[in-house]
Structure formats: C-alpha cells, structure tokens
Amino acid sequence: MAFSSFFRGLPFTLAFISSLLDAASGQDAGSGAKYGTVGSPVEIPLWNFNNEGYSTEIILGGQKVKVLVDTGSTDLWIDPKGLDVKYSNTTDVKAGLVYGIGEVEGTIAFADVQIGPYFVPNQAFLNASKYNPMPDGIVGLIGLAFDGLAAIPATLAQTWGKEAALELGLGTITNVIAQDRFKPGYFDLHLGRTDENNTDHDPHFLIGQHAPGFEAVTSAPKLERVDDRHWTVALDGVTINGKAFEFNKSAVAGVPAGKVGATFDSGYTTSVFPDALIDAIYSSIPGAVKYTNAIPGTDNPAGNNWILPCNASTNLTFILGGQEFPIHPRDTFAVYPGIKLDTIEGVDLLANTTICLNRFFSGEPDETFDILLGMGVLRNVYASHQYGDYTPGVNLTSSQQQPYLQLLSTTQRDAAWAEFNAYTTAKLASAPPASDPASIVKFLMLYAESQPSQNHMSTDSGASTSAAATPVSQTSVASAAPSPTNAAPSAKVDAAQDLAVAGAVSSSSDSESDADKNKYGPVALGLLGANLVLALAVLGVTLTMCIRGGKERREARYKPIRLPKEQVRSDDVDDVESSGARYSD
C-alpha cells in the first residue's frame, strides 16, 4: 500500500519529534497532569447509553469530544467536522481501521490530548472522514488495548520508518502511562447498568488509581494475558444453574490445558460465545424457543437465536482465577416492545407484541480468543488492567511481570434477581403485551413465508421445515397452526377486511392527511399475504401501522464494535515496538 510521505501543513521537523521525546520523558505536561502525579482518586466521566455503549470525554486540540471506550482496540480516532481542533500537525498519510462490524477511514493527524487529569502532547490519531453511524453526540473512539494491535504505528512504520513510528504512533493509554516508568501502570474500568428508570448505577473509569470502595481489587488473583494484542486471559470455566459447561480445547496459544482464552472487550455490545454455550445457556430457560432465521426489527441476524419468556432467565456464572462472577439476569436478554416487520409503500408495519431475545450471540473464535466477553459480562466485574513490565514489542522474560487483570465481582445474585423482577415488571407494564415464545415463533415463521423474497425456515441441515424453531419444552411448535409450507406465500387479500390493526393507522407527521392514511394502509396490509392473516387470526397478534412523514428523523442504531481484523501484526510492527518506555510494577 502506498502512502504520502509529507505533511500537508507544517514540515516534519526535528523540533516536532523532540516535543514527543520530551513528553515521553515527563517534560512539558502542558495544562494537565502527568501520570503518577495525581493524589486522591479522580473519576474520568463514563456515560452509558441504553446499556449498548459507554463513552467518555477527552479534550483533543482544545475541543471537548465524546468518544467510545474500547478495551478491544488500540487506536484513537475522531471525526473533526464542526470542531475547531488545534492540530500539532496534519498529514496526507491514509490509514484505515477495520472492526468486526464497521470501518473507519481517514488520515493520521496529531494534537494534544487530555483524558481525565492526564495530558499527552502531540498524540497520534486518525482524522476520520468515513465511518459507520455512531450514537448521537459520539464523534470517535479511544482504544485501550495493546500497541501490537494498533494500525497507526503500523502505517507510520511503512511510511516514515520504525523509529518515527515508535516515537509518534503509540496509543493514548500507552503514552499516558509511559510518563512515569517507575510507577505501576494501570487503569480501572467498571461498566454501569441502567435500571427500570433509566438511571445509571456505579460506572467507574480511573487511570493509575482505584475507585473508593474497590481497593480490595489489589488482592485479587493476577490473571496474566495470554495474547499480546488484547486483554485476553485464561477462563477457568462457566456454570449454568450450577452445572459446568465443557469447552473444546483452546485455539489460543499459551492457554493452560482445560481453560479457554477470554478477551475483555468493553466496545462490544453483546458477547461472542461458541454455539454450544449459547444453546446451553438459553435452553436452560423453561419455555425458550430456538429460532434460526433473522428476526426483523431487532439486532438478531440469522443464526443461533433464542426467543425467551420475558419474565425468566438463568443462573450464569463465569469462573476466573478461581473466583466466581455471577452474571446479572438482565444482561442475558434484550426486550423489544414491538418490532418493525417491514416498510411497504411508506408504511411501517409494527407487530404489537413485546419480544424478548438472547443478548449473547454465537461467533467464530480466532487465534486471539475462544470467547469474547463484551458489555453484558463486563457490567458484572470491576476490572483493573495492569501493565506489569510491559514494553511495546518486547518479549518479557520469565522473571518479568506480564500484563494482567485483577477482578472483583459486582453482582450479588439474590439482589440481581430482585432487580431483574423489578425491571421486567416495569418494562412490561408500559409495553405491548408479551406473547409466549412458541406463539411468536409461529407468527415469525408464517410472516416470513408471506414474503416471496425470503426463503423458508431452515434447520441447521438446511431442510425446509417448521422445525427450525426448537422449543425447550415438549410442546410442538406447529401444533397450534398449520405448517407454513402448506400456506400460499404469494396470496393477496384485502387485509383491511381480515386483519386486526391496533390503534388503526398512526402517523409520525402531523401533516399526513386522513386521505393518505386511507390510501396507504390497505395497500400495505394487502401486500402481507394470506399467511400473515392466518398467523394473526391464530395467534392474536395485532399490527400497528405508522406512516412515515417527510420530517421524521430516524436514529441510527448503535452497531456493536468487535476486534479489529487488520493485518497490522507484521514484522514491521513487531520491530517498531522493539524499544520504548518501560513500565514497572
């Protein structure tokens, strides 16, 4: 890949390099503090939006910006549009970040950064020009993983050489902690959880300090990393209602026998588990039904989906370092109070029922992890991320301390179940009525059959059959309704005569006339086909129609972020990180 090798604005000068060398040695801390100089604990802001992402505020080039907090990646990127950022320098060097979901493209730039009380001059970041939609108010992401994962120094190594990349391109958290090589380097993170009143509880983000009340984390077992790019540690095991789950052999080098590699990733909304673990978790919930097709209007794509009773969960526990970490039952499921089935002729068709679904998903492991622990697991632990004797790119000897995690459990099982019951009661009281999972599956199967462009439901073997839905109980999925394979997928009916429509037709714009409603409603409903009418008649599910007005503003739903998949672990990258600031415990 070819990159431009010149600065667009200022010349690349020795003075600029010198300023970074001064920063690394602790000189010129600017308006903020240096690592290790702050006394009493200083909480860095950590905001939770709907338990789907966590952001903090940094000051970049004099501008306050909100960024996602991601322990599963390393680089810092910002969209500067509309901001008056004071750059240290800008370049024509193009770089890209590729995540499991989403990509970011832009050019490498430099600016002073302050995070909490700590100041880093001339921090490298990606000046983003193209990226996937972000939550409102969020203009970037700060990575908190190791530099072997970072794309910026890898790109700079190819462009300017290894020494320049080492001095200019390391991650923000690396540069913060490197300011004092004689103090233990660490940051602590605890993700809060919103309650039934949307109040966030107990979020913590600190660098070089422990939150009051969590000082006992220093006595917790040291879980050494087993992969030098991520916060990946050995997981002892998982129990479901007290029964141990049996994992296959780990694919991660360095994981002890009988354990698996678990990556801590605060930027991933859900989690990635093996298929067998997903089945073991959700099949333990009475009344749950497995469903392999995509579920419209939700985050659940085709795959290993489970439709759940909204008032039930399971006792899930992770074991790390011999410690048990119960998972809050709220973190195992997601509630959808009505789902949008489709938009036809400008009309949104909403199923007037509440659906509860699995919040942990199946996924393929790679050489860096067997299981990925995202927000749903991390909300249950207070995690201290310790750097030990870490030096970027240096292989530590047996006498040196590997980076490690220390964890405290933050979930008390009895209290968690009480909170779960309070949450589900409040949620369902203000939502459309919840149907039992088997009925929802029948409805979804018949609805999918009514769409000519969709394939029939399929089992794992690919056969066309209603058996794609697998209930936990002995009740047959097809017992209360004809199999969708016997219905007429393309049949057209006057659905206005046959379909129960909850609330008639509601408009999202006051400018919509009754004539518009009368015009579009029957047309949209008529396109649904006989199968859906049958489903509604049998199952009692009703629809709400919403005609979208021209002024409607539709929010982009947050896309969970996974581990970057760039090929940045080249020989150049490893060589770039062969020297640098050393951290000591």
Short mmCIF file of N, CA and C in Angstrom, two decimals, residues 93-96 104-108 126-130:
data_model
loop_
_atom_site.label_atom_id
_atom_site.label_comp_id
_atom_site.label_asym_id
_atom_site.label_seq_id
_atom_site.Cartn_x
_atom_site.Cartn_y
_atom_site.Cartn_z
N VAL A 93 -1.01 11.01 5.20
CA VAL A 93 -0.85 9.57 5.38
C VAL A 93 -2.22 8.94 5.66
N LYS A 94 -2.69 8.13 4.73
CA LYS A 94 -4.00 7.50 4.86
C LYS A 94 -3.90 6.22 5.69
N ALA A 95 -4.92 5.98 6.46
CA ALA A 95 -4.98 4.76 7.26
C ALA A 95 -6.43 4.33 7.40
N GLY A 96 -6.63 3.08 7.71
CA GLY A 96 -7.98 2.55 7.90
C GLY A 96 -8.02 1.60 9.07
N VAL A 104 -13.38 2.47 9.62
CA VAL A 104 -13.07 3.90 9.74
C VAL A 104 -11.94 4.20 8.77
N GLU A 105 -12.07 5.29 8.01
CA GLU A 105 -11.02 5.71 7.09
C GLU A 105 -10.69 7.17 7.34
N GLY A 106 -9.44 7.54 7.11
CA GLY A 106 -9.05 8.93 7.28
C GLY A 106 -7.55 9.09 7.13
N THR A 107 -7.03 10.19 7.62
CA THR A 107 -5.59 10.46 7.58
C THR A 107 -5.07 10.63 9.00
N ILE A 108 -3.81 10.34 9.18
CA ILE A 108 -3.20 10.45 10.50
C ILE A 108 -2.90 11.91 10.80
N LEU A 126 -6.45 9.11 14.20
CA LEU A 126 -6.98 9.06 12.85
C LEU A 126 -8.03 10.14 12.70
N ASN A 127 -7.77 11.06 11.76
CA ASN A 127 -8.69 12.14 11.43
C ASN A 127 -9.74 11.56 10.49
N ALA A 128 -10.85 11.09 11.06
CA ALA A 128 -11.78 10.24 10.31
C ALA A 128 -12.62 11.03 9.32
N SER A 129 -12.71 10.51 8.11
CA SER A 129 -13.55 11.10 7.08
C SER A 129 -14.69 10.17 6.67
N LYS A 130 -14.58 8.90 7.05
CA LYS A 130 -15.60 7.92 6.69
C LYS A 130 -15.70 6.88 7.80
#
